[in-house]
Amino acid sequence: MIPFNKPYLTGYETKYIEQAVALGKLSGNGFFTKKCQQFFEENYGFKKALLTSSCTDALEMCALLLNIQDGDEVIMPSYTFVSTANAFVLRGATIRFADSETDTPNIDASKLESLINKNTKAIVVVHYAGMACDMDAIMHLATKHGLYVVEDAAQAIDSYYNGKRLGSIGHLAAFSFHETKNIISGEGGLLAVNDIQFCERAEILWEKGTNRSAFFRGEIDKYGWIDIGSSFLPSEVTAAFLWAQLENIEKIQNKRKEIWHFYNDALQELSHKKCVLLPKVPDYATSNGHLFYILCRSQTERARLIQFLKEHNILSVFHYISLHTSPYYKDKYTGGVLENADRYSETLVRLPLYYELEIKEQQHIAASIKKFFST
Ligand SMILES: *Cc1c(COP(=O)(O)O)cnc(C)c1O
């Protein structure tokens, strides 16, 4: 069976973990944490980068930093992972779900203005499949209405909007290093701060509401409890694992993009015959090889395709169920039908994409999909 995902190991993970153990400091914010954070601050242009235990944690930090309170409203796409919404719901926010674009699962910027009112605090965008949302339109709208923008860049490492790195455009951004993402540490994430007004407080929330980081830098002579916070930082074991991946990011990215392009080329013919829709990459966006999806013509066709591929030893999977229709939120949802989000919920299927997926396997997958649509 060709799995849907297989975590890739560079071979240096255990070596760096041994090194972290030998250094004798295994809690967070040590040698490897600093190396990883410096990597992002230097190469990605973030004002501050803080490793977290997950992208979910980084999103929860965003909600805390923006002081989200009961009754505040946050706009985000319905077609996304639960954590995008949960982080803000935990602070008492009401979520205003927006539809996806017709051509991509990303939030439709043209549908946002009607959702904004005096309670609106923030817009959270999700760069689905690592492909950029229409950031100029979204930032313009946010500036006009005095709103903050958070980028859920969980899938968007090393991807760009008009040459700008995703995660560096909104006021805050969150990345994931979960084992299903491009760069991994088992569980893991990163908070990126682009608006300097949040830098100092981000570090305090991260260290349980204390100014311990400033103390360790020698900036103050004792530290204490000065704000709310939690333990968002990962241990050095996780950071050491992540460093082995970051050192090889170019190699990993090149391979994933190569596989993405293989699928995109191999399935053009089916797209011309209108059997499937392939991912649309807007002019301002890039693909970072995070995931490759195709859109079937109906939910039943998708179910048959997934079953057919299974019979050919290929595991393909669908993705999100729109959050506005979820058991938890459907009774709270007061908006209208989100037809694009629902269409992606029903027709999108993801193909296996991982570093070690061999060319023979890629060919077998493409051939099997073609066979399905020829019968
Ligand atoms: C993976 C993912 C998350 C959650 O990441 P974790 O690191 O598992 O918390 C959040 N949002 C999106 C869009 C994701 O793809």
Short mmCIF file of C-alpha atoms and ligand atoms in Angstrom, two decimals:
data_model
loop_
_atom_site.label_atom_id
_atom_site.label_comp_id
_atom_site.label_asym_id
_atom_site.label_seq_id
_atom_site.Cartn_x
_atom_site.Cartn_y
_atom_site.Cartn_z
CA MET A 1 0.00 0.00 0.00
CA ILE A 2 1.31 3.46 -0.89
CA PRO A 3 0.59 5.52 2.23
CA PHE A 4 -0.78 9.05 2.06
CA ASN A 5 2.11 10.43 4.09
CA LYS A 6 5.43 9.18 5.38
CA PRO A 7 7.48 11.41 7.69
CA TYR A 8 10.94 12.06 6.21
CA LEU A 9 14.03 11.85 8.41
CA THR A 10 17.25 13.54 7.31
CA GLY A 11 19.37 11.19 9.44
CA TYR A 12 20.64 13.98 11.73
CA GLU A 13 17.64 14.09 14.08
CA THR A 14 18.96 11.58 16.62
CA LYS A 15 22.49 13.02 16.38
CA TYR A 16 21.23 16.48 17.40
CA ILE A 17 18.98 15.01 20.10
CA GLU A 18 22.05 13.26 21.54
CA GLN A 19 23.86 16.57 21.43
CA ALA A 20 20.96 18.26 23.25
CA VAL A 21 21.06 15.52 25.90
CA ALA A 22 24.83 15.93 26.27
CA LEU A 23 24.43 19.70 26.73
CA GLY A 24 22.42 18.87 29.84
CA LYS A 25 19.62 21.40 29.33
CA LEU A 26 16.48 19.72 28.03
CA SER A 27 13.73 22.21 28.87
CA GLY A 28 12.83 24.90 26.36
CA ASN A 29 14.64 28.00 25.09
CA GLY A 30 18.09 26.40 24.96
CA PHE A 31 20.78 26.00 22.29
CA PHE A 32 18.64 24.36 19.56
CA THR A 33 15.56 26.51 20.21
CA LYS A 34 17.70 29.63 19.72
CA LYS A 35 19.28 28.18 16.55
CA CYS A 36 15.85 27.46 15.01
CA GLN A 37 14.40 30.83 15.99
CA GLN A 38 17.46 32.64 14.63
CA PHE A 39 17.08 30.73 11.37
CA PHE A 40 13.57 32.13 10.94
CA GLU A 41 14.39 35.66 12.10
CA GLU A 42 17.36 35.86 9.70
CA ASN A 43 15.92 34.10 6.65
CA TYR A 44 12.21 34.86 6.90
CA GLY A 45 12.42 38.45 8.13
CA PHE A 46 10.14 37.94 11.15
CA LYS A 47 10.60 40.55 13.91
CA LYS A 48 10.41 37.68 16.38
CA ALA A 49 10.15 33.91 15.98
CA LEU A 50 9.12 31.71 18.92
CA LEU A 51 9.00 27.91 18.71
CA THR A 52 5.82 26.43 20.16
CA SER A 53 4.60 22.90 20.90
CA SER A 54 2.20 23.09 17.95
CA CYS A 55 0.65 25.45 15.43
CA THR A 56 -2.47 25.21 17.60
CA ASP A 57 -0.45 26.72 20.48
CA ALA A 58 0.87 29.48 18.20
CA LEU A 59 -2.71 30.32 17.16
CA GLU A 60 -3.77 30.40 20.82
CA MET A 61 -0.93 32.84 21.46
CA CYS A 62 -2.26 35.00 18.62
CA ALA A 63 -5.70 35.14 20.26
CA LEU A 64 -4.08 36.14 23.59
CA LEU A 65 -1.86 38.77 21.96
CA LEU A 66 -4.85 40.34 20.22
CA ASN A 67 -6.71 40.42 23.56
CA ILE A 68 -9.68 38.58 22.09
CA GLN A 69 -12.60 38.76 24.57
CA ASP A 70 -16.20 37.58 24.89
CA GLY A 71 -18.27 39.11 22.13
CA ASP A 72 -15.37 39.91 19.79
CA GLU A 73 -15.76 38.67 16.25
CA VAL A 74 -13.10 37.00 14.13
CA ILE A 75 -13.44 36.34 10.41
CA MET A 76 -11.89 33.22 8.89
CA PRO A 77 -12.57 30.64 6.17
CA SER A 78 -14.94 27.78 6.96
CA TYR A 79 -12.79 25.41 4.93
CA THR A 80 -9.97 24.96 7.45
CA PHE A 81 -8.67 22.89 10.35
CA VAL A 82 -10.45 23.17 13.73
CA SER A 83 -7.49 24.84 15.44
CA THR A 84 -7.85 27.97 13.31
CA ALA A 85 -11.23 28.54 14.96
CA ASN A 86 -10.72 26.88 18.37
CA ALA A 87 -7.89 29.20 19.34
CA PHE A 88 -10.28 32.18 19.15
CA VAL A 89 -13.38 30.36 20.43
CA LEU A 90 -11.39 29.53 23.59
CA ARG A 91 -11.15 33.29 24.27
CA GLY A 92 -14.90 33.77 23.79
CA ALA A 93 -14.89 34.99 20.20
CA THR A 94 -17.76 34.56 17.78
CA ILE A 95 -16.52 33.23 14.47
CA ARG A 96 -17.77 34.74 11.21
CA PHE A 97 -17.08 32.08 8.63
CA ALA A 98 -16.38 33.27 5.08
CA ASP A 99 -16.61 31.31 1.87
CA SER A 100 -13.65 30.08 -0.18
CA GLU A 101 -12.78 31.41 -3.62
CA THR A 102 -14.34 29.74 -6.64
CA ASP A 103 -10.89 28.76 -7.96
CA THR A 104 -9.05 27.96 -4.71
CA PRO A 105 -10.00 26.80 -1.20
CA ASN A 106 -8.56 30.09 0.18
CA ILE A 107 -10.76 32.74 1.81
CA ASP A 108 -12.56 34.96 -0.73
CA ALA A 109 -11.39 38.51 0.01
CA SER A 110 -14.31 39.98 -1.93
CA LYS A 111 -16.78 38.45 0.54
CA LEU A 112 -15.22 39.82 3.73
CA GLU A 113 -16.41 43.41 3.94
CA SER A 114 -20.05 42.42 4.51
CA LEU A 115 -18.95 40.38 7.56
CA ILE A 116 -17.19 43.30 9.26
CA ASN A 117 -18.96 45.24 12.04
CA LYS A 118 -18.00 47.18 15.19
CA ASN A 119 -17.19 43.94 17.09
CA THR A 120 -14.80 42.61 14.46
CA LYS A 121 -11.23 42.33 15.76
CA ALA A 122 -9.30 40.20 13.31
CA ILE A 123 -9.20 38.35 10.02
CA VAL A 124 -7.49 34.97 10.04
CA VAL A 125 -6.38 33.72 6.64
CA VAL A 126 -5.30 30.16 5.86
CA HIS A 127 -2.90 29.58 2.97
CA TYR A 128 -4.43 26.29 1.85
CA ALA A 129 -1.96 23.78 0.36
CA GLY A 130 0.74 26.39 1.02
CA MET A 131 -0.65 28.69 -1.69
CA ALA A 132 -1.06 32.36 -0.84
CA CYS A 133 -4.35 34.08 -0.16
CA ASP A 134 -4.97 37.41 -1.90
CA MET A 135 -2.96 39.29 0.73
CA ASP A 136 -2.97 42.80 -0.78
CA ALA A 137 -6.77 42.85 -0.84
CA ILE A 138 -6.96 41.43 2.71
CA MET A 139 -4.36 43.78 4.21
CA HIS A 140 -6.04 46.74 2.52
CA LEU A 141 -9.39 45.80 4.03
CA ALA A 142 -7.82 45.28 7.47
CA THR A 143 -6.12 48.68 7.39
CA LYS A 144 -9.34 50.36 6.26
CA HIS A 145 -11.31 48.89 9.19
CA GLY A 146 -8.54 48.83 11.83
CA LEU A 147 -8.38 45.02 12.05
CA TYR A 148 -5.50 42.66 12.75
CA VAL A 149 -4.52 39.93 10.31
CA VAL A 150 -3.28 36.53 11.46
CA GLU A 151 -1.84 34.15 8.87
CA ASP A 152 -2.48 30.48 9.60
CA ALA A 153 0.63 29.46 7.69
CA ALA A 154 0.57 25.89 9.04
CA GLN A 155 0.99 24.51 5.50
CA ALA A 156 2.85 27.47 4.05
CA ILE A 157 6.52 27.19 4.95
CA ASP A 158 8.83 28.48 2.18
CA SER A 159 6.03 29.83 0.01
CA TYR A 160 5.45 33.32 -1.35
CA TYR A 161 2.96 36.06 -2.17
CA ASN A 162 4.36 38.34 -4.89
CA GLY A 163 7.87 37.47 -3.70
CA LYS A 164 7.08 38.06 0.00
CA ARG A 165 7.36 35.11 2.34
CA LEU A 166 4.05 33.81 3.65
CA GLY A 167 3.90 34.38 7.38
CA SER A 168 5.69 37.73 7.08
CA ILE A 169 2.71 39.78 5.81
CA GLY A 170 0.05 39.70 8.56
CA HIS A 171 0.60 41.15 12.05
CA LEU A 172 1.10 37.60 13.36
CA ALA A 173 1.49 34.15 11.81
CA ALA A 174 1.49 30.52 12.92
CA PHE A 175 3.37 27.59 11.35
CA SER A 176 3.15 23.85 12.01
CA PHE A 177 5.85 21.18 12.20
CA HIS A 178 3.37 18.34 12.71
CA GLU A 179 4.57 15.14 11.05
CA THR A 180 2.16 15.67 8.13
CA LYS A 181 3.75 19.01 7.16
CA ASN A 182 6.81 19.72 4.97
CA ILE A 183 9.27 20.35 7.82
CA ILE A 184 8.53 18.34 10.94
CA SER A 185 9.35 17.74 14.59
CA GLY A 186 6.60 15.24 15.42
CA GLU A 187 4.44 17.88 17.03
CA GLY A 188 5.68 21.45 16.82
CA GLY A 189 4.97 24.96 15.67
CA LEU A 190 6.17 28.53 15.43
CA LEU A 191 4.71 31.93 16.23
CA ALA A 192 5.96 34.66 13.89
CA VAL A 193 5.57 38.25 15.07
CA ASN A 194 5.74 40.93 12.37
CA ASP A 195 4.26 43.85 14.29
CA ILE A 196 6.86 44.96 16.87
CA GLN A 197 4.20 46.05 19.38
CA PHE A 198 3.66 42.31 20.10
CA CYS A 199 7.32 41.18 20.43
CA GLU A 200 7.83 41.69 24.14
CA ARG A 201 4.45 40.37 25.26
CA ALA A 202 4.72 37.32 22.99
CA GLU A 203 7.82 36.22 24.87
CA ILE A 204 6.08 36.75 28.25
CA LEU A 205 2.96 34.74 27.28
CA TRP A 206 5.29 32.02 25.99
CA GLU A 207 7.14 31.79 29.35
CA LYS A 208 4.03 31.29 31.54
CA GLY A 209 3.37 34.99 31.97
CA THR A 210 6.84 35.72 33.36
CA ASN A 211 9.71 37.89 32.13
CA ARG A 212 12.10 34.98 32.50
CA SER A 213 13.54 35.34 28.96
CA ALA A 214 14.60 38.93 29.65
CA PHE A 215 16.13 37.73 32.97
CA PHE A 216 18.20 35.05 31.21
CA ARG A 217 19.45 37.67 28.76
CA GLY A 218 20.61 39.71 31.76
CA GLU A 219 18.25 42.60 31.01
CA ILE A 220 16.63 42.53 34.48
CA ASP A 221 17.94 41.25 37.83
CA LYS A 222 14.92 39.17 38.91
CA TYR A 223 11.93 37.73 37.15
CA GLY A 224 8.31 37.29 38.17
CA TRP A 225 4.68 36.89 37.20
CA ILE A 226 3.69 39.94 35.17
CA ASP A 227 0.92 38.80 32.78
CA ILE A 228 -1.26 35.83 31.85
CA GLY A 229 0.49 33.10 29.88
CA SER A 230 1.10 29.40 29.52
CA SER A 231 3.84 26.92 28.73
CA PHE A 232 3.89 27.23 24.97
CA LEU A 233 7.56 26.40 24.41
CA PRO A 234 8.73 22.96 23.24
CA SER A 235 11.60 21.07 24.86
CA GLU A 236 15.12 21.07 23.43
CA VAL A 237 14.55 17.48 22.22
CA THR A 238 11.90 18.77 19.82
CA ALA A 239 14.01 21.77 18.78
CA ALA A 240 17.03 19.53 18.09
CA PHE A 241 14.88 17.34 15.84
CA LEU A 242 13.58 20.43 14.04
CA TRP A 243 17.09 21.78 13.48
CA ALA A 244 18.03 18.63 11.54
CA GLN A 245 15.08 19.34 9.26
CA LEU A 246 15.71 23.07 8.84
CA GLU A 247 19.31 22.41 7.81
CA ASN A 248 17.90 20.36 4.93
CA ILE A 249 14.93 22.51 4.03
CA GLU A 250 16.11 23.21 0.48
CA LYS A 251 16.58 19.54 -0.33
CA ILE A 252 13.19 18.62 1.18
CA GLN A 253 11.38 21.44 -0.60
CA ASN A 254 12.94 20.67 -3.99
CA LYS A 255 11.87 17.05 -3.79
CA ARG A 256 8.30 17.87 -2.73
CA LYS A 257 7.91 20.49 -5.45
CA GLU A 258 9.21 18.00 -8.01
CA ILE A 259 6.46 15.51 -7.02
CA TRP A 260 3.82 18.28 -7.07
CA HIS A 261 4.85 19.20 -10.62
CA PHE A 262 4.88 15.57 -11.70
CA TYR A 263 1.20 15.22 -10.69
CA ASN A 264 0.30 18.56 -12.20
CA ASP A 265 1.85 17.62 -15.57
CA ALA A 266 0.66 14.01 -15.60
CA LEU A 267 -2.98 14.96 -14.92
CA GLN A 268 -3.27 17.87 -17.41
CA GLU A 269 -4.94 15.59 -19.93
CA LEU A 270 -7.72 14.72 -17.44
CA SER A 271 -8.17 18.39 -16.69
CA HIS A 272 -8.54 19.22 -20.40
CA LYS A 273 -11.19 16.53 -20.69
CA LYS A 274 -12.95 18.20 -17.71
CA CYS A 275 -12.86 14.99 -15.65
CA VAL A 276 -11.08 16.75 -12.80
CA LEU A 277 -10.02 20.23 -11.74
CA LEU A 278 -6.36 20.70 -10.84
CA PRO A 279 -5.07 23.22 -8.27
CA LYS A 280 -5.10 26.78 -9.51
CA VAL A 281 -1.98 28.76 -8.59
CA PRO A 282 -2.81 32.48 -8.82
CA ASP A 283 -0.15 34.75 -10.41
CA TYR A 284 0.76 36.15 -7.00
CA ALA A 285 1.20 32.70 -5.40
CA THR A 286 3.70 29.83 -5.47
CA SER A 287 3.34 26.15 -4.69
CA ASN A 288 5.58 24.88 -1.88
CA GLY A 289 4.80 21.24 -2.58
CA HIS A 290 2.81 20.84 0.62
CA LEU A 291 -0.11 18.93 -0.82
CA PHE A 292 -1.51 18.02 -4.20
CA TYR A 293 -5.27 17.88 -4.59
CA ILE A 294 -7.72 17.24 -7.39
CA LEU A 295 -11.40 18.15 -7.45
CA CYS A 296 -13.90 15.52 -8.60
CA ARG A 297 -17.26 16.37 -10.19
CA SER A 298 -19.32 15.07 -7.26
CA GLN A 299 -19.06 13.55 -3.81
CA THR A 300 -20.06 10.11 -5.10
CA GLU A 301 -17.43 10.25 -7.83
CA ARG A 302 -14.84 11.16 -5.20
CA ALA A 303 -15.87 8.22 -2.99
CA ARG A 304 -15.59 5.88 -5.99
CA LEU A 305 -12.16 7.28 -6.91
CA ILE A 306 -10.82 6.86 -3.35
CA GLN A 307 -12.14 3.27 -3.32
CA PHE A 308 -10.68 2.55 -6.79
CA LEU A 309 -7.27 3.86 -5.73
CA LYS A 310 -7.42 1.76 -2.55
CA GLU A 311 -7.97 -1.31 -4.73
CA HIS A 312 -4.80 -0.24 -6.58
CA ASN A 313 -2.90 0.01 -3.28
CA ILE A 314 -2.97 3.79 -3.09
CA LEU A 315 -4.22 5.71 -0.06
CA SER A 316 -5.81 9.01 -1.06
CA VAL A 317 -7.80 11.11 1.38
CA PHE A 318 -10.35 13.92 1.45
CA HIS A 319 -9.83 16.93 3.69
CA TYR A 320 -11.86 19.37 5.81
CA ILE A 321 -15.57 19.30 6.53
CA SER A 322 -16.55 23.00 6.48
CA LEU A 323 -16.51 24.21 10.09
CA HIS A 324 -19.85 26.04 9.81
CA THR A 325 -21.50 22.63 9.24
CA SER A 326 -19.55 20.85 12.03
CA PRO A 327 -21.43 19.26 14.96
CA TYR A 328 -19.88 21.81 17.33
CA TYR A 329 -20.66 24.97 15.36
CA LYS A 330 -23.67 24.31 13.16
CA ASP A 331 -26.21 25.44 15.79
CA LYS A 332 -24.19 28.57 16.53
CA TYR A 333 -23.79 29.48 12.85
CA THR A 334 -26.02 32.32 11.71
CA GLY A 335 -24.62 33.02 8.23
CA GLY A 336 -25.74 31.81 4.83
CA VAL A 337 -24.74 28.91 2.60
CA LEU A 338 -21.02 28.80 1.76
CA GLU A 339 -21.19 27.03 -1.55
CA ASN A 340 -17.50 26.94 -2.40
CA ALA A 341 -16.45 25.72 1.05
CA ASP A 342 -19.09 22.98 0.81
CA ARG A 343 -17.92 22.04 -2.69
CA TYR A 344 -14.31 21.59 -1.49
CA SER A 345 -15.58 19.55 1.47
CA GLU A 346 -17.40 17.25 -0.93
CA THR A 347 -15.10 16.93 -3.94
CA LEU A 348 -11.47 17.55 -2.93
CA VAL A 349 -9.13 14.57 -2.70
CA ARG A 350 -5.45 14.64 -1.74
CA LEU A 351 -2.84 12.36 -3.34
CA PRO A 352 0.18 10.82 -1.57
CA LEU A 353 3.01 13.35 -1.41
CA TYR A 354 6.13 12.71 0.65
CA TYR A 355 9.90 12.87 0.20
CA GLU A 356 10.40 9.16 -0.35
CA LEU A 357 7.58 8.68 -2.85
CA GLU A 358 9.38 7.04 -5.76
CA ILE A 359 8.92 7.97 -9.40
CA LYS A 360 7.52 4.47 -10.14
CA GLU A 361 4.90 5.01 -7.44
CA GLN A 362 4.06 8.50 -8.75
CA GLN A 363 3.58 6.99 -12.23
CA HIS A 364 1.40 4.22 -10.81
CA ILE A 365 -0.78 6.79 -9.01
CA ALA A 366 -1.22 8.99 -12.11
CA ALA A 367 -1.92 5.95 -14.31
CA SER A 368 -4.50 4.62 -11.85
CA ILE A 369 -6.36 7.94 -11.76
CA LYS A 370 -6.43 8.01 -15.57
CA LYS A 371 -7.67 4.44 -15.64
CA PHE A 372 -10.50 5.35 -13.27
CA PHE A 373 -11.70 8.16 -15.51
CA SER A 374 -11.42 6.05 -18.69
CA THR A 375 -13.82 3.40 -17.37
C1 LIG B 1 -1.89 21.33 10.53
C2 LIG B 1 -2.71 22.55 10.64
C3 LIG B 1 -2.95 23.18 11.88
C4 LIG B 1 -2.57 22.58 13.19
O1 LIG B 1 -1.22 22.34 13.35
P1 LIG B 1 -0.71 21.58 14.66
O2 LIG B 1 0.78 21.83 14.63
O3 LIG B 1 -1.06 20.15 14.52
O4 LIG B 1 -1.34 22.23 15.84
C5 LIG B 1 -3.66 24.37 11.89
N1 LIG B 1 -4.11 24.93 10.76
C6 LIG B 1 -3.93 24.35 9.55
C7 LIG B 1 -4.44 25.03 8.34
C8 LIG B 1 -3.22 23.14 9.46
O5 LIG B 1 -3.03 22.57 8.26
#
